[in-house]
Structures are given as C-alpha cells and as structure tokens.
Amino acid sequence: MIKIGLLSDTHGELDERIFHHFKKVDEIWHAGDIGDINVIDSLSKFKPCKSVYGNIDNSEIRKETKEYLFFERNGLKILIIHIGGKPGRYSKRAYELIKKYKPDVFVCGHSHILFVQNDKVNRMTCLNPGACGYKGFHKVRTILRFDVDSGSLKNLEVIELGKRSKLIKD
C-alpha cells in the first residue's frame, strides 16, 4: 500500500498545514498551477513529489515538470494533467491522453472545483483536489489524501484547509 497526498493550484503559496496533513504520505502529487518553483522544492524536500505544470506556470517550472504524467502505482495506471475537465467534458488534450493510455485514475486541477467521480464510459476514477492556494474564485481551499492498494483507491479523504481569503478567519 502506498499513501498519496494530492493537491493543485497552489499559485505560488504553500499553506504550512499541508505538511501536517501529508506527514504520513509516501508521495505527493501536484496537478499544476504551481506558481513558484519554491513550492515544488519545498514539497520535494519533504516527500517524493510528482508534478505537472499548469497554464500559469513559467519556463522555470516547466523545465522541472512535464505537461502530463502517466505511471503505475500498486496496480493502478495513473494519468495526471492540469487542464483535464471532467467526465463527459474533457479537454481535447486530456481526452487524447485518456484514449491513448486508458488510465484507471485520471487526475487534474485547473477548475478550482473539488470532485471525485467515476467515469463509467472510460472505466476510471477522476480526481480533482480543488485548489489549495489563495488565488481564484473557490471559497474553501482543499487537498485530497488516499491510499493506493492492490489496484484500488482506498481511504479517500477530503481535507479542508480553510477559507480562500487570508482576510477571512477560518
């Protein structure tokens, strides 16, 4: 079994509570819009980190990350891309990659909207951890934590980090 911490849309800021919530994970996956290379550096020093770049990420971040990642973990094929969409409404690029790789788990960010949904047509679980940064229209900052064990996702947890605005008390 491997424990995963999943986040997206940090937009250059990393809430210190993420380190507490990801203390027992084996890997961190960042689904793009990193915003500052220091975010990836900090996460990578803490735990092994896989990350893709997002539409706001500069050339420095793009040199250190990829547009998408496809890999296997404990019997599951994983596809991560920043702009992905959702079941029935995938971005063109995400749909091409889904058809090519046939993942069991599809991970994206970009929308700032948390969702966990099964796509029965493509036979995969879709995960978007929402946004954990302060920039954007989301009201609550969120991350996901889960286990990958013998070909399935288990113990999925939605973790709320608090309100988006730094001016509003949690």
XYZ file of C-alpha atoms in Angstrom:
170
model
C 0.000 0.000 0.000
C 1.166 3.498 -0.815
C -0.258 6.697 0.726
C -0.749 9.680 -1.581
C -1.264 13.386 -0.906
C -2.855 15.206 -3.847
C -3.003 18.968 -4.334
C -3.358 21.520 -7.098
C -3.472 25.223 -7.828
C -1.099 26.457 -5.137
C -0.465 29.594 -7.240
C 2.863 30.236 -5.517
C 1.773 29.792 -1.895
C 2.042 26.693 0.253
C -0.048 26.511 3.414
C 2.139 25.025 6.176
C -0.778 22.814 7.269
C -0.228 20.746 4.118
C 2.959 19.366 5.681
C 0.994 18.247 8.730
C -1.734 16.580 6.640
C 0.820 14.913 4.351
C 3.139 13.801 7.184
C 2.297 10.099 6.698
C 2.034 10.021 2.897
C 4.614 8.260 0.747
C 4.270 10.558 -2.278
C 2.798 13.944 -3.119
C 1.182 14.589 -6.493
C 0.732 18.216 -7.646
C -1.738 18.697 -10.507
C -0.396 22.040 -11.745
C -0.584 25.802 -11.418
C 2.347 25.604 -9.050
C 3.093 29.325 -9.318
C 6.607 29.339 -7.824
C 9.446 26.814 -8.114
C 9.908 27.066 -4.329
C 6.591 25.234 -3.910
C 7.941 22.158 -5.711
C 11.316 22.476 -3.982
C 9.650 22.536 -0.540
C 7.363 19.601 -1.325
C 10.220 17.556 -2.846
C 12.416 18.093 0.210
C 9.549 16.847 2.381
C 8.390 13.797 0.342
C 8.883 12.411 -3.168
C 6.814 14.652 -5.422
C 5.350 14.175 -8.895
C 4.083 17.310 -10.586
C 2.783 18.684 -13.858
C 2.824 22.307 -14.936
C -0.300 24.389 -15.319
C -1.315 27.272 -17.527
C 0.098 29.931 -15.140
C 3.482 28.250 -14.692
C 6.602 29.924 -16.069
C 9.521 28.454 -18.032
C 11.499 27.662 -14.860
C 8.695 25.454 -13.558
C 8.091 23.926 -16.993
C 11.765 22.838 -17.143
C 11.318 20.921 -13.872
C 7.902 19.387 -14.624
C 6.002 17.897 -17.551
C 2.739 18.663 -19.341
C 1.353 15.329 -18.156
C 2.477 12.218 -16.295
C 1.476 8.623 -16.909
C 2.749 5.978 -14.480
C 1.718 2.923 -12.480
C 1.299 2.649 -8.707
C 0.377 -0.607 -6.940
C -1.625 -1.982 -9.855
C -3.246 1.280 -10.980
C -2.444 3.250 -14.126
C -2.389 6.976 -13.285
C -2.694 9.936 -15.682
C -2.137 13.477 -14.378
C -2.625 16.670 -16.426
C -3.532 20.177 -15.273
C -6.366 21.094 -17.638
C -8.449 17.962 -17.806
C -12.135 18.683 -17.488
C -14.494 16.075 -16.087
C -16.444 13.026 -17.277
C -18.357 13.918 -20.414
C -16.474 17.219 -20.803
C -12.751 16.505 -21.048
C -10.341 18.953 -22.645
C -9.228 17.875 -26.100
C -5.676 17.070 -24.929
C -6.888 15.152 -21.867
C -9.309 13.116 -23.989
C -6.498 12.181 -26.414
C -4.350 11.009 -23.490
C -7.218 9.091 -21.884
C -7.841 7.220 -25.143
C -4.112 6.546 -25.603
C -3.235 5.381 -22.074
C -6.564 4.100 -20.705
C -5.802 5.080 -17.092
C -7.554 3.674 -14.048
C -7.204 7.030 -12.291
C -7.360 10.417 -14.016
C -6.096 13.424 -12.024
C -6.453 17.074 -12.979
C -6.667 20.535 -11.464
C -7.378 23.929 -13.062
C -11.095 24.303 -12.276
C -10.555 25.018 -8.545
C -13.554 22.718 -8.035
C -13.062 19.623 -5.905
C -14.541 16.444 -7.343
C -14.198 12.690 -7.087
C -16.205 10.954 -9.768
C -16.366 7.626 -11.577
C -16.341 7.760 -15.373
C -18.229 4.614 -16.363
C -17.628 5.152 -20.094
C -13.825 5.286 -19.769
C -13.737 2.985 -16.702
C -11.691 5.267 -14.477
C -11.900 7.313 -11.329
C -11.489 11.066 -11.822
C -9.907 13.183 -9.085
C -9.593 16.941 -8.824
C -8.359 18.091 -5.416
C -9.768 21.597 -5.911
C -7.407 24.457 -5.135
C -5.222 24.857 -2.052
C -3.854 28.302 -2.871
C -5.328 31.688 -2.053
C -5.819 32.924 -5.645
C -9.001 32.106 -7.533
C -12.740 32.053 -7.073
C -13.006 28.999 -4.803
C -14.307 29.654 -1.306
C -12.571 26.803 0.577
C -9.027 25.515 -0.001
C -8.900 21.718 -0.330
C -6.498 18.782 -0.782
C -7.008 15.010 -1.029
C -5.328 12.120 0.745
C -5.815 8.442 -0.136
C -4.215 5.015 -0.359
C -3.407 3.029 -3.496
C -3.582 -0.650 -2.603
C -3.703 -3.721 -4.833
C -5.267 -1.971 -7.802
C -7.752 0.246 -5.983
C -8.128 3.599 -4.245
C -8.935 3.350 -0.556
C -9.470 5.626 2.438
C -10.042 8.754 0.336
C -10.191 11.886 2.483
C -11.105 15.447 1.560
C -9.170 17.872 3.748
C -10.303 21.464 4.059
C -7.534 23.968 4.781
C -9.867 26.879 5.450
C -11.326 29.790 3.563
C -9.571 31.109 0.470
C -9.257 34.672 1.628
C -6.444 35.420 4.044
C -8.619 38.217 5.388
C -11.440 35.904 6.454
C -10.824 33.890 9.609
C -11.275 30.121 9.310
